[in-house]
Every structure is written in C-alpha cells, then in structure tokens.
PDB file of C-alpha atoms in Angstrom:
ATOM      1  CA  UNK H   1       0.000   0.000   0.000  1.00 53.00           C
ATOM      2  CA  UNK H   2       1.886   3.179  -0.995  1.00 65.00           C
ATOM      3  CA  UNK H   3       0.976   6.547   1.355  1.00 69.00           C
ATOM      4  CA  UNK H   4       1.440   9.737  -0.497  1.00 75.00           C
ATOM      5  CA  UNK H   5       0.792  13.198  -0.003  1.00 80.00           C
ATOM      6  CA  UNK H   6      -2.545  13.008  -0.485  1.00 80.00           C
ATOM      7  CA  UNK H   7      -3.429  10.498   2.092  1.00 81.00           C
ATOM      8  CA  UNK H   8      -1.247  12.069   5.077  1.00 86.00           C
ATOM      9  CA  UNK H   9      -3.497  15.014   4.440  1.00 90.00           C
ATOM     10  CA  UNK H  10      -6.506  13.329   4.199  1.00 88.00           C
ATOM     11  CA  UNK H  11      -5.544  11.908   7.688  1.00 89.00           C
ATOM     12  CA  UNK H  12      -4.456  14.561   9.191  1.00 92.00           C
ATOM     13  CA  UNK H  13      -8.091  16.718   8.088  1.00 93.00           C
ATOM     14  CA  UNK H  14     -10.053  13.319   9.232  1.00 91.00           C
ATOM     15  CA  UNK H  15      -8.238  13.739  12.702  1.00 91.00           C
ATOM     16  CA  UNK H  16      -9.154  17.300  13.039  1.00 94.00           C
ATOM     17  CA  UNK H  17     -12.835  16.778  12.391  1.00 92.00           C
ATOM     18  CA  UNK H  18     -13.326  14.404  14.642  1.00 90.00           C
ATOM     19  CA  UNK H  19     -11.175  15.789  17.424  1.00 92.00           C
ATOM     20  CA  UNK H  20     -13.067  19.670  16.607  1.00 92.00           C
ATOM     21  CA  UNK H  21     -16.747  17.118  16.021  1.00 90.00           C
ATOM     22  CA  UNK H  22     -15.664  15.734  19.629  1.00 88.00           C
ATOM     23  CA  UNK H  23     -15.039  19.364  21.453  1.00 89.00           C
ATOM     24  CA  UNK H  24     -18.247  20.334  19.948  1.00 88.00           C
ATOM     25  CA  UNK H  25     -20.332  18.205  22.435  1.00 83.00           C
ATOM     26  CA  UNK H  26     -17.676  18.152  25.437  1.00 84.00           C
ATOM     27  CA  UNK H  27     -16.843  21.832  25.360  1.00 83.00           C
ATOM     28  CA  UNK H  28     -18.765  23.927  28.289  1.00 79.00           C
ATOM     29  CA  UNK H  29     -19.407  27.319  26.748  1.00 81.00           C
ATOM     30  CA  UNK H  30     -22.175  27.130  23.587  1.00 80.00           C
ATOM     31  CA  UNK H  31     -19.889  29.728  21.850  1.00 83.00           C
ATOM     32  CA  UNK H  32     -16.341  27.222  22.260  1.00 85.00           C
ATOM     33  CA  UNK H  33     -18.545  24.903  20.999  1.00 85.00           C
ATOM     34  CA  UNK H  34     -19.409  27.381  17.640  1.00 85.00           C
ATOM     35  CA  UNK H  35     -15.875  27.735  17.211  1.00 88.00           C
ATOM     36  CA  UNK H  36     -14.932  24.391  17.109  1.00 91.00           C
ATOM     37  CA  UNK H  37     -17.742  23.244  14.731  1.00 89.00           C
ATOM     38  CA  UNK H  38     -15.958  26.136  12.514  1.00 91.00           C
ATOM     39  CA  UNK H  39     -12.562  23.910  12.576  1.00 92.00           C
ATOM     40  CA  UNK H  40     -14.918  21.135  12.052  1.00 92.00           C
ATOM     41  CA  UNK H  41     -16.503  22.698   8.526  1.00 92.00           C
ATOM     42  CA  UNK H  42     -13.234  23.638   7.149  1.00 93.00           C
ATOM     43  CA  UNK H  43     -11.769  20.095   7.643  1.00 93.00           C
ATOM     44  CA  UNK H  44     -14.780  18.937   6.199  1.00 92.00           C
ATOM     45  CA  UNK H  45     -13.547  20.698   3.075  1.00 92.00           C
ATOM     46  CA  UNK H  46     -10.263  20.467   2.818  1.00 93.00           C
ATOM     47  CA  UNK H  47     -10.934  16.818   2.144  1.00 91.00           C
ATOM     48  CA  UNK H  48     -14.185  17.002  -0.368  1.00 88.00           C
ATOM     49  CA  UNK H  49     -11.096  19.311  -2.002  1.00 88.00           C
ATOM     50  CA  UNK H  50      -8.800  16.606  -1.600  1.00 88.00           C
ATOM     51  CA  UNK H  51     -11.341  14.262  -2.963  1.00 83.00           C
ATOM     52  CA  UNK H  52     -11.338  16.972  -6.373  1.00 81.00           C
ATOM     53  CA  UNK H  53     -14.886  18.373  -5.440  1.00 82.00           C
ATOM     54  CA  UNK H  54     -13.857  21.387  -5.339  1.00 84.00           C
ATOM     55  CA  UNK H  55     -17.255  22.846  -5.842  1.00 84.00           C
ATOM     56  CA  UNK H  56     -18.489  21.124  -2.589  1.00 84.00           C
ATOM     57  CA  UNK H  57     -15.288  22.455  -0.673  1.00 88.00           C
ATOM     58  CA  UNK H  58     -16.479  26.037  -1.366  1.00 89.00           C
ATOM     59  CA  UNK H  59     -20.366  25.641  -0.749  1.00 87.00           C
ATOM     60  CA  UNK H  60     -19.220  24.142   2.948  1.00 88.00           C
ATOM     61  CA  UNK H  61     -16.691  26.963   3.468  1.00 90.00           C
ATOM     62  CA  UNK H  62     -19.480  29.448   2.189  1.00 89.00           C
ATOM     63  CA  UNK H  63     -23.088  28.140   3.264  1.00 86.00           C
ATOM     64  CA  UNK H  64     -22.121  25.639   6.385  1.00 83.00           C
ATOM     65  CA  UNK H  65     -18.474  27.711   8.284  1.00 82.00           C
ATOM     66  CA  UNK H  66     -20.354  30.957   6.740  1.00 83.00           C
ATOM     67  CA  UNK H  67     -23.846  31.496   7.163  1.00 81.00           C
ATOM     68  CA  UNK H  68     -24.905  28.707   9.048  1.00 80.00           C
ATOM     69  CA  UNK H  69     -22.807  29.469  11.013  1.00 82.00           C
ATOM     70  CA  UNK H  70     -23.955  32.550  11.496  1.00 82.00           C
ATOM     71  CA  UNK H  71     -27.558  31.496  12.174  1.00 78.00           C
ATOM     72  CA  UNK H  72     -26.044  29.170  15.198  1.00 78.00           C
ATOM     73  CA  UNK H  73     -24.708  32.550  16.459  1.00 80.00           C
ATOM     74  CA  UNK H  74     -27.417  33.667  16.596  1.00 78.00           C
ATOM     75  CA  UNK H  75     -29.649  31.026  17.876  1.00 74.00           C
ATOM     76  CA  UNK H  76     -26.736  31.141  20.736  1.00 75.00           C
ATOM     77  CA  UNK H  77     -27.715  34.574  22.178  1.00 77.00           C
ATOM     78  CA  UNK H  78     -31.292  34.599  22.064  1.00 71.00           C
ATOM     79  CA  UNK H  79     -31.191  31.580  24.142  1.00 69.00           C
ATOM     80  CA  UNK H  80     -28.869  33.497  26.583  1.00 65.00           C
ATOM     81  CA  UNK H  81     -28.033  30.466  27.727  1.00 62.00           C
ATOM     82  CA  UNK H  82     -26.118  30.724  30.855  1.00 62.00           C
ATOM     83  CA  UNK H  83     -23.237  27.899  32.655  1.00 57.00           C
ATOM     84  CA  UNK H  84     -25.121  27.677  36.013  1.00 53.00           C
ATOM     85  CA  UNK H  85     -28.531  26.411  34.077  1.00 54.00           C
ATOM     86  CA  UNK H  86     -26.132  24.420  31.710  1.00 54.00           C
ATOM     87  CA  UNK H  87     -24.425  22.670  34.589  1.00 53.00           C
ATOM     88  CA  UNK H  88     -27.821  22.101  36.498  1.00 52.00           C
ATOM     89  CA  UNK H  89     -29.139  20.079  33.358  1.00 56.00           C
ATOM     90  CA  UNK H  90     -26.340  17.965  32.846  1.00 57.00           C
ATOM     91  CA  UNK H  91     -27.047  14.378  33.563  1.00 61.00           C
ATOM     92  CA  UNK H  92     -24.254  11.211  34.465  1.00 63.00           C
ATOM     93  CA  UNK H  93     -26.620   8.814  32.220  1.00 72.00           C
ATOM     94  CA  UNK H  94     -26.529  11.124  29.378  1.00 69.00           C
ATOM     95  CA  UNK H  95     -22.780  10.749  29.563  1.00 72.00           C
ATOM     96  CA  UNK H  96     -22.880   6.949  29.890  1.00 79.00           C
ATOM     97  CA  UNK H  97     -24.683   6.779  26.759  1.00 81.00           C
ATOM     98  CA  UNK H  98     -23.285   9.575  24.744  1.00 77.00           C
ATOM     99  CA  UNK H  99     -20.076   7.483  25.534  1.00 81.00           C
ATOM    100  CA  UNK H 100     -21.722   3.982  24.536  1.00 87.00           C
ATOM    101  CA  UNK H 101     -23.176   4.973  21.416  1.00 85.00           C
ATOM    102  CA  UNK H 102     -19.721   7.035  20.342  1.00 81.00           C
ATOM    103  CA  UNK H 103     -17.668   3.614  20.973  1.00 88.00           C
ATOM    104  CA  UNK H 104     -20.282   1.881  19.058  1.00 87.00           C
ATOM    105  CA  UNK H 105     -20.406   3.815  16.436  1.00 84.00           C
ATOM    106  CA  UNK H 106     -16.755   4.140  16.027  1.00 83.00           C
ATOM    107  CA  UNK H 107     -16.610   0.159  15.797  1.00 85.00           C
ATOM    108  CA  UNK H 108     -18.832   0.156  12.885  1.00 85.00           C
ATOM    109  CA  UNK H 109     -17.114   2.358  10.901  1.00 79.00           C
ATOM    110  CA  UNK H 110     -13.629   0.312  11.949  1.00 81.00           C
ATOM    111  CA  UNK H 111     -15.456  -2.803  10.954  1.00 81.00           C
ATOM    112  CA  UNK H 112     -17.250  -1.134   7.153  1.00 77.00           C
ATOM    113  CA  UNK H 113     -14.002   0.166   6.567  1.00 72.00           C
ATOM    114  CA  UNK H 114     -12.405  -3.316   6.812  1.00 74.00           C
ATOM    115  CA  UNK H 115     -14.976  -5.180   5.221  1.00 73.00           C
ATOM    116  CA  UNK H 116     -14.959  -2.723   2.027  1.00 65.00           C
ATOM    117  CA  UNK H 117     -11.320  -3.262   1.636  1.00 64.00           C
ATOM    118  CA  UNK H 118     -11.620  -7.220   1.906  1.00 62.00           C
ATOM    119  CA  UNK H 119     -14.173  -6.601  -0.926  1.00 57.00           C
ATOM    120  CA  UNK H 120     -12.212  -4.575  -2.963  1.00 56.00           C
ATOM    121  CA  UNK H 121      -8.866  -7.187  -2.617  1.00 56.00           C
ATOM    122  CA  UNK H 122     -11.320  -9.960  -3.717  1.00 55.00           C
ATOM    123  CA  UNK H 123     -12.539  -8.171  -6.580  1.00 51.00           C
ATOM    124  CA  UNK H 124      -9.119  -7.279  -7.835  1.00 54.00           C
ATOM    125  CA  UNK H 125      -7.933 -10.726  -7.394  1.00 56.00           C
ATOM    126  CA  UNK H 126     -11.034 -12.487  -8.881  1.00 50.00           C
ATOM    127  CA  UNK H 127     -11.752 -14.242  -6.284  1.00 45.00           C
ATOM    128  CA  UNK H 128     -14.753 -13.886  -3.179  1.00 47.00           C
ATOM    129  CA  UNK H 129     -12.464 -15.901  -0.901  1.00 47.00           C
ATOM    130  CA  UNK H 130     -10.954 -13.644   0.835  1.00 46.00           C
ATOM    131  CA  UNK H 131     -14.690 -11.715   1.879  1.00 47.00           C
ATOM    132  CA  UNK H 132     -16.400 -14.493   2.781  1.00 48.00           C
ATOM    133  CA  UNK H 133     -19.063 -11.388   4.614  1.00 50.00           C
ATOM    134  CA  UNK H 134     -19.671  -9.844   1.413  1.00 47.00           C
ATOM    135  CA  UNK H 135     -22.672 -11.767   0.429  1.00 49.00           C
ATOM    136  CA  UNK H 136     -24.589 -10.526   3.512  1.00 48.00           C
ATOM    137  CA  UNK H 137     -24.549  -7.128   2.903  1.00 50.00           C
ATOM    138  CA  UNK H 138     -26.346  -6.593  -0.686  1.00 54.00           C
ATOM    139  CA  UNK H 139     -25.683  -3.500  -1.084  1.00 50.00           C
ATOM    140  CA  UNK H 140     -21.840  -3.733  -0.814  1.00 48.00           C
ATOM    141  CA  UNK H 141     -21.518  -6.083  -2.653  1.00 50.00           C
ATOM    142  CA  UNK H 142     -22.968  -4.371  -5.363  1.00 54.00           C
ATOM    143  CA  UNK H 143     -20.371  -1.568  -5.239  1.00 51.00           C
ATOM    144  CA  UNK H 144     -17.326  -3.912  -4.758  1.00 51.00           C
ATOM    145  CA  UNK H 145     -18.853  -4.919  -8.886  1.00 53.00           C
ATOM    146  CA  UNK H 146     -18.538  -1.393 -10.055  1.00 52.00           C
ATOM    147  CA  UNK H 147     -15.529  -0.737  -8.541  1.00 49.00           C
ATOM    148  CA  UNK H 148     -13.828  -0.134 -11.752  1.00 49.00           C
ATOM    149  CA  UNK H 149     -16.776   2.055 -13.076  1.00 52.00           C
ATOM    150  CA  UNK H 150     -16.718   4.104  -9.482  1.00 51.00           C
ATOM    151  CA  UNK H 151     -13.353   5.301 -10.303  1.00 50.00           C
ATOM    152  CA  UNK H 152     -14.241   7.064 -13.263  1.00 50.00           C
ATOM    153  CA  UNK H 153     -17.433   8.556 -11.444  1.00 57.00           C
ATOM    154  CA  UNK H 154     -14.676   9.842  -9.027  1.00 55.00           C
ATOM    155  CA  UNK H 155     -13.418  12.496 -11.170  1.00 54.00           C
ATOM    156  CA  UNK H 156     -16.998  13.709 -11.828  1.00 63.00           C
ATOM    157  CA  UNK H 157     -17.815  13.474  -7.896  1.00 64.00           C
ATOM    158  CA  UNK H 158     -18.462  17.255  -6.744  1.00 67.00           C
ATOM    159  CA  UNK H 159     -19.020  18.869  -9.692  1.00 72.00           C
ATOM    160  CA  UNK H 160     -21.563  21.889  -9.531  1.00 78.00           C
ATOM    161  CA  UNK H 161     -23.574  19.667 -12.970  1.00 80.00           C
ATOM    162  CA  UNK H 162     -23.130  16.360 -11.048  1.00 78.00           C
ATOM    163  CA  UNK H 163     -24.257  17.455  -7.737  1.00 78.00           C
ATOM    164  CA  UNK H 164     -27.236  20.198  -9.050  1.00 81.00           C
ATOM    165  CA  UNK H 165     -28.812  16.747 -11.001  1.00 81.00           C
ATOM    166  CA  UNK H 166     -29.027  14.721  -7.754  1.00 79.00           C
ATOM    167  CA  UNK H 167     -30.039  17.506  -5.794  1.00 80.00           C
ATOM    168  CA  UNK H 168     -32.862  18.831  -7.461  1.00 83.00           C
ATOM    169  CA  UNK H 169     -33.952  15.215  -9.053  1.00 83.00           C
ATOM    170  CA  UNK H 170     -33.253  12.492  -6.888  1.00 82.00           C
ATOM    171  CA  UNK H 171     -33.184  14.291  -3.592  1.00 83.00           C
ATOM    172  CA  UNK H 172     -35.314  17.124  -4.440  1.00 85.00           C
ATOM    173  CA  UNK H 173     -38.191  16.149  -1.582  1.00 88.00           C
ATOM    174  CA  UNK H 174     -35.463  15.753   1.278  1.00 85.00           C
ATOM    175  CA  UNK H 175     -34.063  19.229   0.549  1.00 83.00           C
ATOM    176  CA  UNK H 176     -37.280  20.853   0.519  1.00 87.00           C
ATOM    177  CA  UNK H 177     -37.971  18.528   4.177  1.00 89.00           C
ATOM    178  CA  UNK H 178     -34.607  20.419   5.304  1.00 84.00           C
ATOM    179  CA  UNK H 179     -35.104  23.761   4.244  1.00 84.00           C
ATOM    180  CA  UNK H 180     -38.600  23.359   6.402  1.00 89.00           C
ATOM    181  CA  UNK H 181     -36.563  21.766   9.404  1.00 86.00           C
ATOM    182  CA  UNK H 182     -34.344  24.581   9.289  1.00 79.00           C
ATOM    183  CA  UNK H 183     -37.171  26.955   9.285  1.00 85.00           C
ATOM    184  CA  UNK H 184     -39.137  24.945  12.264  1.00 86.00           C
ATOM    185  CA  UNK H 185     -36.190  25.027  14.398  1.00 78.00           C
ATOM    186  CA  UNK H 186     -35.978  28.877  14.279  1.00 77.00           C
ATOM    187  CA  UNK H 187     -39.495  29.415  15.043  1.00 84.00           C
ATOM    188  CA  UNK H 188     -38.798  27.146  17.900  1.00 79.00           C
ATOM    189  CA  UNK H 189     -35.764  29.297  19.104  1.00 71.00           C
ATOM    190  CA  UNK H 190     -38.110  31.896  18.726  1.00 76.00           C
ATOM    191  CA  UNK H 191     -40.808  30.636  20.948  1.00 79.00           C
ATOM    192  CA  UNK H 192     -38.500  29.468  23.494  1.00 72.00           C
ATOM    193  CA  UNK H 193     -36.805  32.361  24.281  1.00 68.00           C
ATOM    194  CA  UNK H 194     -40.027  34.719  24.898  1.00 71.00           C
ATOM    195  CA  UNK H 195     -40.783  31.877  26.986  1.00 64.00           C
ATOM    196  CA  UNK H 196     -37.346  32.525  29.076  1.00 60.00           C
ATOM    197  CA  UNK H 197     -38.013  36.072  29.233  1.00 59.00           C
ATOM    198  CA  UNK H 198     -41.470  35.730  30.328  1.00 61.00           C
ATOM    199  CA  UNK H 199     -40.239  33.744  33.409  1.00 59.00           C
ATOM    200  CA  UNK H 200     -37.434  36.144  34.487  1.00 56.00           C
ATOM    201  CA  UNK H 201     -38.618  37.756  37.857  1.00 56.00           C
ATOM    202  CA  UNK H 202     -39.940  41.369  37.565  1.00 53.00           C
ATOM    203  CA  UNK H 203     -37.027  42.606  39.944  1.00 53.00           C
ATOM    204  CA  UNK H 204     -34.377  41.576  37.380  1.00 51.00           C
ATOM    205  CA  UNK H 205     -36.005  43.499  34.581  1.00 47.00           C
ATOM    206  CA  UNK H 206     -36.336  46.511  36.497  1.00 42.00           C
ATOM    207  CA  UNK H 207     -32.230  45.749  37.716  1.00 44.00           C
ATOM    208  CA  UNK H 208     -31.437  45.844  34.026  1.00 44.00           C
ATOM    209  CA  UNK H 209     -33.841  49.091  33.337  1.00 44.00           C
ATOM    210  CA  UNK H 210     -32.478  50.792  35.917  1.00 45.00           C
ATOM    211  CA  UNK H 211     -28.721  50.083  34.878  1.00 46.00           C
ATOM    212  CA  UNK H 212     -29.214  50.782  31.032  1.00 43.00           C
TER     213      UNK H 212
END
C-alpha cells in the first residue's frame, strides 16, 4: 500500500474533524462549541477538495463555516443560555450513553471500513475468498462490482452539474424537508426564548432598566 501526499493530508483533516466534532459536544461554553464546529466545517472541506470536489469544498466553506454558522450565532444569544442552568441540566446517564453509542459507532465504521477493503482485494484478485461477509450485505456487494466504473465517477464526484442533477432530481423532496426543518427550528428558538423572558422575575427586569 503506498501513502502519499494526499493520504497524510486526508488523515491529518479526518483527525481534526473528529477531534473539533468531539469538542463540539464536550466543550462547556455554547460559543467554544461554535468555534470548534468552525474547525470542524473547514476540515470537512479540505478533504471534499482533496477528494477533487472542489465545488463542494467552497459551498461548505461558504453556506455551512459561513452562514450557518452565522444562524447558530445567533440562535446562541437569544437563548442566553447561561453555565449555572447548563451545569444544572447535565445528567451522568446522558454521559454513559453519549459514551456507549460514540464507541459503538466508532466500531462500525472500523469494521465497514475493513470489510470494504476485503471486498475490494477480492474483486481485484477475482476471487470472493478472501470476503467471505460480502454476500450478507447486498448492497456492498454491489459496489465492490462497479468498482472499476466508481473510479471514473470519481473524477466527476463534486461537480456543480453532477451534484445540481441529484439535488434537485433524486433528492429534491429531502431538501425541501430540510429547508422546512431549518425553518421549524428557528421558530422554535423563537418561541422558546419569549418563553425565558417571560419567566425572568420582575425585579431583574427593572435591575437591568435601571442600569441601562
């Protein structure tokens, strides 16, 4: 197996995300947490420009580190959310299973990652001895036969024609279900913080009148 360039970097931007992905739910203050899903955006694309779409490596530098960013900013100080309240929420169980389902989750992708190179080493040898797993997974097996076909797709993978067609044919209904999440989850911010304000004794507006 040779390792270039290319793969030390893709490496090194994999262990970024996931170490920035990883501060993003362990970090105490919401705003730390902003800043490292930041870091977490631009390794993002650093490797869909590694992986030549180059177009997708400027919409996430643009739409996700820019303005949706921007909107989680936002979101951040009309909650007002402060570290006493944060603290008093916090659970041990929470942590057991945040924990649980991380290690779980980082032993499937160990064990997809080794099964789709067994299938690509039987493939290129001719042979389905040496992924004997293969044949229970259907769909995997169905890309290990187009292997040779994927690699030209490769080239094409990010381009602004490639990725408008499956956007606004294939996927068209879940980005339209997204765009509506996204709106939902505002209103929600919305209604939760005149909720917060409405709750606030009368004494601590007045404090606040009185000092502005």
């Amino acid at each position: 197996m040779n390792f270039g360039a290319g793969d030390f970097f893709f490496y090194l931007f994999a262990v970024i995300a996931v170490f920035s992905a990883f501060m993003v739910v362990t970090a105490e203050s919401p705003i730390s947490s902003a800043l490292f899903l930041v870091v977490t955006f631009f390794a993002m694309a650093a490797i869909y420009a590694l992986l030549s779409a180059h177009f997708l490596a400027v919409i996430q530098v643009l739409v996700y580190a820019g303005a949706i960013m921007v909107l989680f900013l936002f979101v951040i100080m009309l909650l007002d959310l402060r570290k006493e309240e944060l603290i008093e929420k916090r659970h041990w169980l929470l942590g057991a299973v945040g924990f649980v389902v991380g290690i779980a989750l980082v032993v499937l992708m160990v064990a997809s990652f080794r099964l789709s190179q067994n299938v690509e080493v039987a493939v290129k040898s001719g042979t389905d001895q040496e992924a004997p797993d293969a044949a229970k997974f259907p769909a995997i097996q169905e890309s290990a036969d187009q292997i040779d076909g994927s690699r030209i797709e490769a080239a094409r993978f990010g381009t602004t024609r490639r990725v408008s067609k499956h956007l606004f044919r294939e996927y068209l209904f879940p980005f339209e279900v997204a765009s509506l999440l996204l709106l939902v989850g505002i209103i929600g911010v919305v209604v939760i913080s005149r909720r917060r304000r409405r709750r606030r004794p009368p004494g601590e507006v007045i404090d606040e009148e009185g000092a502005s």
